[in-house]
mmCIF file of C-alpha atoms in Angstrom:
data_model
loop_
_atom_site.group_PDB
_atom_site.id
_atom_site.type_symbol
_atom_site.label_atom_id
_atom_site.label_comp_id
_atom_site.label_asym_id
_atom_site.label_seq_id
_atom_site.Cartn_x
_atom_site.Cartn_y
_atom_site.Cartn_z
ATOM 1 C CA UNK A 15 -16.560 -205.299 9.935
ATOM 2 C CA UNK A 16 -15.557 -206.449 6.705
ATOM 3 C CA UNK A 17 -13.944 -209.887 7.094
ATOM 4 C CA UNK A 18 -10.503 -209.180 5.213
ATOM 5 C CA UNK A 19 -10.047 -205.836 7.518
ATOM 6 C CA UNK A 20 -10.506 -208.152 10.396
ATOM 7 C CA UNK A 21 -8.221 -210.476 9.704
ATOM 8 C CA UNK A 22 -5.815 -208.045 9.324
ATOM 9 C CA UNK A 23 -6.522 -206.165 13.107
ATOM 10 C CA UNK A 24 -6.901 -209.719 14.681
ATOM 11 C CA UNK A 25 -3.453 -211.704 13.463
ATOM 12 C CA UNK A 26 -0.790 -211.786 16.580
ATOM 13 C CA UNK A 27 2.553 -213.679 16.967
ATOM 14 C CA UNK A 28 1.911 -216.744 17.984
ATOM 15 C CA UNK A 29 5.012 -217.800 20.012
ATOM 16 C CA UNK A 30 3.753 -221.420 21.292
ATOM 17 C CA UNK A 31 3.003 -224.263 19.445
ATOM 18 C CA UNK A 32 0.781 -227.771 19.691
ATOM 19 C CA UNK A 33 3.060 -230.684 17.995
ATOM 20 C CA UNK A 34 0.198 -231.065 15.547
ATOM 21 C CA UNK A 35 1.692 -230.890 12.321
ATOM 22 C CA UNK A 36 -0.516 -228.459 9.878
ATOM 23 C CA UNK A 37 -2.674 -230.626 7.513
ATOM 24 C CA UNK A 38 -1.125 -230.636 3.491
ATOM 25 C CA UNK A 39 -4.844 -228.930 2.340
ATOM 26 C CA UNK A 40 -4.104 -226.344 4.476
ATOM 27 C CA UNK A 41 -0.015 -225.777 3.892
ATOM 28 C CA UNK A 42 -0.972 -225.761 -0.289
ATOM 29 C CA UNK A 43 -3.586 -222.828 0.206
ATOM 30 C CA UNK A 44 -0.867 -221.216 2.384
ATOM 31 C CA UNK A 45 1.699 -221.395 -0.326
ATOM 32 C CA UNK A 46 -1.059 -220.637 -2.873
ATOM 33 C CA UNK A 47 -1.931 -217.442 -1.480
ATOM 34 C CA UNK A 48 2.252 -216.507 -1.413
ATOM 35 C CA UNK A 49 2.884 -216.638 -4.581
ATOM 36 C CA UNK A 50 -0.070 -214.764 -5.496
ATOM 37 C CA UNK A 51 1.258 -211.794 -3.760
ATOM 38 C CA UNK A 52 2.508 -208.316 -5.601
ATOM 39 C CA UNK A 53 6.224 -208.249 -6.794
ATOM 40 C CA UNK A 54 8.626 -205.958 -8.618
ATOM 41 C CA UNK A 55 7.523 -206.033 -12.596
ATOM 42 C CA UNK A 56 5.226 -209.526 -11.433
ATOM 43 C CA UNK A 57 8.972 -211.167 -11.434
ATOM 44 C CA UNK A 58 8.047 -213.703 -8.996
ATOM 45 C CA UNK A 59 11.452 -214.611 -8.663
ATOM 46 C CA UNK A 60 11.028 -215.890 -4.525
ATOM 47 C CA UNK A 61 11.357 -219.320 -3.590
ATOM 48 C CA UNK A 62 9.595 -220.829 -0.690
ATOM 49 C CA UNK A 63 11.432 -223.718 1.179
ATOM 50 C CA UNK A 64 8.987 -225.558 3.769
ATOM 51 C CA UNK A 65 11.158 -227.500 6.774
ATOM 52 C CA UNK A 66 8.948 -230.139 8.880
ATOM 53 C CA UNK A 67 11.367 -232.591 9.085
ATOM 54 C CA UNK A 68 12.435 -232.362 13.028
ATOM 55 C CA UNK A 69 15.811 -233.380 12.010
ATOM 56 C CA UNK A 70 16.784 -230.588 9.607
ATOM 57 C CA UNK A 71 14.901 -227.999 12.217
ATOM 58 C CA UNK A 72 17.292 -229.291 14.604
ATOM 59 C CA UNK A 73 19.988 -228.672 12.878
ATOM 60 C CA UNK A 74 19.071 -225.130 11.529
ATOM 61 C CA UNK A 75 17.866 -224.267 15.821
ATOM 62 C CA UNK A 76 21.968 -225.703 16.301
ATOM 63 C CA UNK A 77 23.447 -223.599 14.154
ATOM 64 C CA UNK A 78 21.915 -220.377 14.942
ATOM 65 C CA UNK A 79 22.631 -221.132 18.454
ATOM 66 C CA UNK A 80 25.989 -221.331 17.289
ATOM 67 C CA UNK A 81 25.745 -218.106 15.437
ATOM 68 C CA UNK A 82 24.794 -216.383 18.317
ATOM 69 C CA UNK A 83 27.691 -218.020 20.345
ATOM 70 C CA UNK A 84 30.049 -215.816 17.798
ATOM 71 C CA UNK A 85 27.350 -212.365 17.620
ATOM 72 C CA UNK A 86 29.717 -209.175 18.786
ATOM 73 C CA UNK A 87 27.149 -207.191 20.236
ATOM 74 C CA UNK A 88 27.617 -203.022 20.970
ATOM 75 C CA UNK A 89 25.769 -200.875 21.881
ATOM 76 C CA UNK A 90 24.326 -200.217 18.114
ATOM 77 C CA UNK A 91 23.243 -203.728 17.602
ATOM 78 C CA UNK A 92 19.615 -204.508 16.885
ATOM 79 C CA UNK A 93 18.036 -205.078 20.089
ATOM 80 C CA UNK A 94 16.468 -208.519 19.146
ATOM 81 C CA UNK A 95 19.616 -209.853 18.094
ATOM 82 C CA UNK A 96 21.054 -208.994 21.425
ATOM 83 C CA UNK A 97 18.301 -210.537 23.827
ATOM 84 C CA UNK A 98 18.485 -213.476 20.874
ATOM 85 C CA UNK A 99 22.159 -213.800 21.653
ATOM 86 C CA UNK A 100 21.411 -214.100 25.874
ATOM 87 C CA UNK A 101 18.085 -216.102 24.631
ATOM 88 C CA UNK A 102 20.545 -218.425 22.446
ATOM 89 C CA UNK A 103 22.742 -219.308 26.131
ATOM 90 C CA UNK A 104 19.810 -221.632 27.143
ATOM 91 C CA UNK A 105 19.971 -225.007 26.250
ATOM 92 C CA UNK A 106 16.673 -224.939 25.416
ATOM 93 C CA UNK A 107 16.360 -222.220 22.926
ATOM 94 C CA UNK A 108 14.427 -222.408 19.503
ATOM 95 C CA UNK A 109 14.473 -219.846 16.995
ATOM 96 C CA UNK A 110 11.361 -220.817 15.705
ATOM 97 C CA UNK A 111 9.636 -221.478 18.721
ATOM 98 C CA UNK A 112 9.371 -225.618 18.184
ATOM 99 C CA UNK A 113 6.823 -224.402 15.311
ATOM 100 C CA UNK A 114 5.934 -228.117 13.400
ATOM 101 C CA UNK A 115 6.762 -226.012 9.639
ATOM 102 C CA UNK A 116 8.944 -223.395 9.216
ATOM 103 C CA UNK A 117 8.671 -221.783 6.057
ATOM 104 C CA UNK A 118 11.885 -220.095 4.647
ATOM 105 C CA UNK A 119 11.150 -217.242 1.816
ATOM 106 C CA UNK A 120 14.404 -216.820 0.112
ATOM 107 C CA UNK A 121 15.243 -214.536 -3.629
ATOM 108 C CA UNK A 122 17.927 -213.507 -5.981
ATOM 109 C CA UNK A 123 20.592 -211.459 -3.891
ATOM 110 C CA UNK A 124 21.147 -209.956 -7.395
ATOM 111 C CA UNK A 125 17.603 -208.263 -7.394
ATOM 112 C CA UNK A 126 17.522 -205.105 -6.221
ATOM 113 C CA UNK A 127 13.397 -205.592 -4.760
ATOM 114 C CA UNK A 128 14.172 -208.712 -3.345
ATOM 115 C CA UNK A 129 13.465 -207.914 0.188
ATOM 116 C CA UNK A 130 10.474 -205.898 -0.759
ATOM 117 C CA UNK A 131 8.677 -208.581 -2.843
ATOM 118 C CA UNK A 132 9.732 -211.733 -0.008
ATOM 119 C CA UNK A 133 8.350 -209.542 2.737
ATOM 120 C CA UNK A 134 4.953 -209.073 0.705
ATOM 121 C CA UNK A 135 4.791 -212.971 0.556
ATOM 122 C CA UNK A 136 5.579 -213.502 3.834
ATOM 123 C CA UNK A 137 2.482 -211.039 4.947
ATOM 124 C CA UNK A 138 0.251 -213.214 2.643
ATOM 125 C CA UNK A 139 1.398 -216.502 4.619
ATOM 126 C CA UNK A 140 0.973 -214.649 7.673
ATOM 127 C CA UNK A 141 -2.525 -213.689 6.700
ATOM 128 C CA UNK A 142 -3.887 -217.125 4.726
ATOM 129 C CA UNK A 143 -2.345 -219.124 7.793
ATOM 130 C CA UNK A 144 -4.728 -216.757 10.407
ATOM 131 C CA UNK A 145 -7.497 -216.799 8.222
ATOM 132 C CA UNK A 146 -6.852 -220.673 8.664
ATOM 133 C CA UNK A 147 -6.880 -220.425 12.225
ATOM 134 C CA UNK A 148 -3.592 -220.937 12.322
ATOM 135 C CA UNK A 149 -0.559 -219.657 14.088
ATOM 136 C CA UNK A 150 2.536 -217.841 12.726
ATOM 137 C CA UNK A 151 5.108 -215.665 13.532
ATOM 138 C CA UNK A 152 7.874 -214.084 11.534
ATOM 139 C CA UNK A 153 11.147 -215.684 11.694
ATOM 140 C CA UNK A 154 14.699 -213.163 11.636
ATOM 141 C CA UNK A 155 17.646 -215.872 12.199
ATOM 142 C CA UNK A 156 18.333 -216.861 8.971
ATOM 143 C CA UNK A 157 18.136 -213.747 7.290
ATOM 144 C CA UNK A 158 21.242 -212.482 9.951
ATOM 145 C CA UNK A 159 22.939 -215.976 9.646
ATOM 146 C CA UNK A 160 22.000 -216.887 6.340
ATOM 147 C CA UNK A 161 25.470 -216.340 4.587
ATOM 148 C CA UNK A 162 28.024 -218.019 7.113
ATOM 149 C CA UNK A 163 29.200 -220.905 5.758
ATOM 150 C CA UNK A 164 27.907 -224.020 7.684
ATOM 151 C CA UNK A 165 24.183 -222.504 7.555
ATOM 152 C CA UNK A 166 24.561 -221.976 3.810
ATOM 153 C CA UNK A 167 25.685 -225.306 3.430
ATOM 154 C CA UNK A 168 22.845 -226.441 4.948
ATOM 155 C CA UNK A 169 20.303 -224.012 3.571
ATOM 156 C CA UNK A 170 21.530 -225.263 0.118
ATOM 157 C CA UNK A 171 20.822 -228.849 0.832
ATOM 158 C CA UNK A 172 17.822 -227.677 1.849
ATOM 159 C CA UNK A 173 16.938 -226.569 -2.074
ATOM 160 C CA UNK A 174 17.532 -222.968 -1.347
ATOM 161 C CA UNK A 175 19.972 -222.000 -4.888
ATOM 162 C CA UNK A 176 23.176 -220.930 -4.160
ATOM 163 C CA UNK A 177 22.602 -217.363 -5.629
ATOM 164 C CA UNK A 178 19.590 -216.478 -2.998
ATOM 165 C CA UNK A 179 19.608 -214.849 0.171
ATOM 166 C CA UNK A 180 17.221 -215.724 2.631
ATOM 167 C CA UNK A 181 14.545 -212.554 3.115
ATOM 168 C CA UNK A 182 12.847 -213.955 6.515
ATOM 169 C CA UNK A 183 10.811 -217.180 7.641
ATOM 170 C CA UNK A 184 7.909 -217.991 9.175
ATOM 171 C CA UNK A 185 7.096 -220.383 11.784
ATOM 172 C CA UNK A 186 3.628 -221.691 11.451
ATOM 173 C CA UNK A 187 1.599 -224.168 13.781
ATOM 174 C CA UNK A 188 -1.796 -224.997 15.673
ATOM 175 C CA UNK A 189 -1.202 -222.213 18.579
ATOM 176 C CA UNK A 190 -1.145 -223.327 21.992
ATOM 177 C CA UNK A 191 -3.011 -221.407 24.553
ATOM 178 C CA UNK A 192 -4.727 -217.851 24.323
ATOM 179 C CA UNK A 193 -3.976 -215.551 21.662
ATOM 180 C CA UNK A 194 -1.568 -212.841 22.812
ATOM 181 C CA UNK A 195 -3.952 -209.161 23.096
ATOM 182 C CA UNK A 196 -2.767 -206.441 20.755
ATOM 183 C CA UNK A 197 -0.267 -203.890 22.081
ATOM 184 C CA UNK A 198 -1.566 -200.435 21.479
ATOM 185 C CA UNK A 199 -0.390 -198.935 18.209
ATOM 186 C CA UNK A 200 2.122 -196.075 18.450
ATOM 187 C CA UNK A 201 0.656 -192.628 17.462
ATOM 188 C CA UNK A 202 2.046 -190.442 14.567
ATOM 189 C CA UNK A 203 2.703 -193.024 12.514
ATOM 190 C CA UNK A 204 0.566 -191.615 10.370
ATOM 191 C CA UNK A 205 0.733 -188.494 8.210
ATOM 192 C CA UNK A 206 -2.273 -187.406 5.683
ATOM 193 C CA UNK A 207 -2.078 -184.212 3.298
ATOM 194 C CA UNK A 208 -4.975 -183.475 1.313
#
């Protein structure tokens, strides 16, 4: 099988994490091979903020705990943000799974394909960091949280400009333990008219 295909079909969530922090060499050609993904009219207009100071995590994992404290939660609410709210009730809980880097893919609320062209770069972290042999998963919280006012505060000081929404994050780390197995893919999913 061609080697590209194949590291598409074999990338999971990786949901555990060694404290080994990812080597620089290996965080650049990460990086490298996000901003080298497609985006609306080649704008390029993401910015990639990489956390692997403990503290800061900390203090992101504490406020999103917090955020969940406040969630209302119906019956229409997203599912994961419901079993993250019950999740978020343990003292224990980390949104991004005690991952050593957690990279935060933010763009211009402004631009209409912002969410489009983050969640291409995303995929190409997701796919240079397997490739890499090493572990990732995607990262919701700060995307739902990203606007209240203590995270944005912090999210700022984190370098993230003041007119950019965060699109999604991804935790990224040495995995620890067994690769998950794939779930089955749903069927008709897939339409094809020739």
């Amino acid at each position: 099988m061609n080697e590209i295909i194949e590291n598409l079909l074999t990338r999971r969530s990786i949901r555990t994490y060694t404290k080994e922090q990812i080597q620089d060499a290996e965080l650049e050609a990460i990086l490298e091979a996000a901003k080298y993904a497609p985006s609306g009219g080649n704008s390029q207009s993401w910015h990639f903020t990489v956390v692997q100071n403990e503290e800061k995590l900390n203090q992101l994992n504490s406020l999103v705990r917090e955020s969940f404290k406040d969630l209302i939660v119906d019956d229409r609410t997203y599912r994961s943000k419901i079993a993250g709210k019950k999740a978020a009730e343990n003292s224990k809980y980390n949104f991004y799974y005690h991952a050593p880097t957690l990279i935060i893919v933010s763009n211009d609320r402004e631009y209409s394909n912002a969410m489009a062209d983050s969640s291409v770069a995303l995929q190409n972290i997701f796919l240079a960091a397997h490739a890499l042999k090493i572990g990732s998963c995607w990262i919701n919280q700060l995307t739902w949280f990203g606007d209240e006012p203590a995270m944005r505060e912090l999210l700022t000081s984190l370098g993230i400009p003041e007119n950019y929404k965060v699109c999604g994050a991804a935790a990224l780390g040495y995995a620890a333990g067994n690769q998950p197995k794939a779930t089955p893919r749903k069927e008709g999913t897939v339409t094809i008219i020739k």
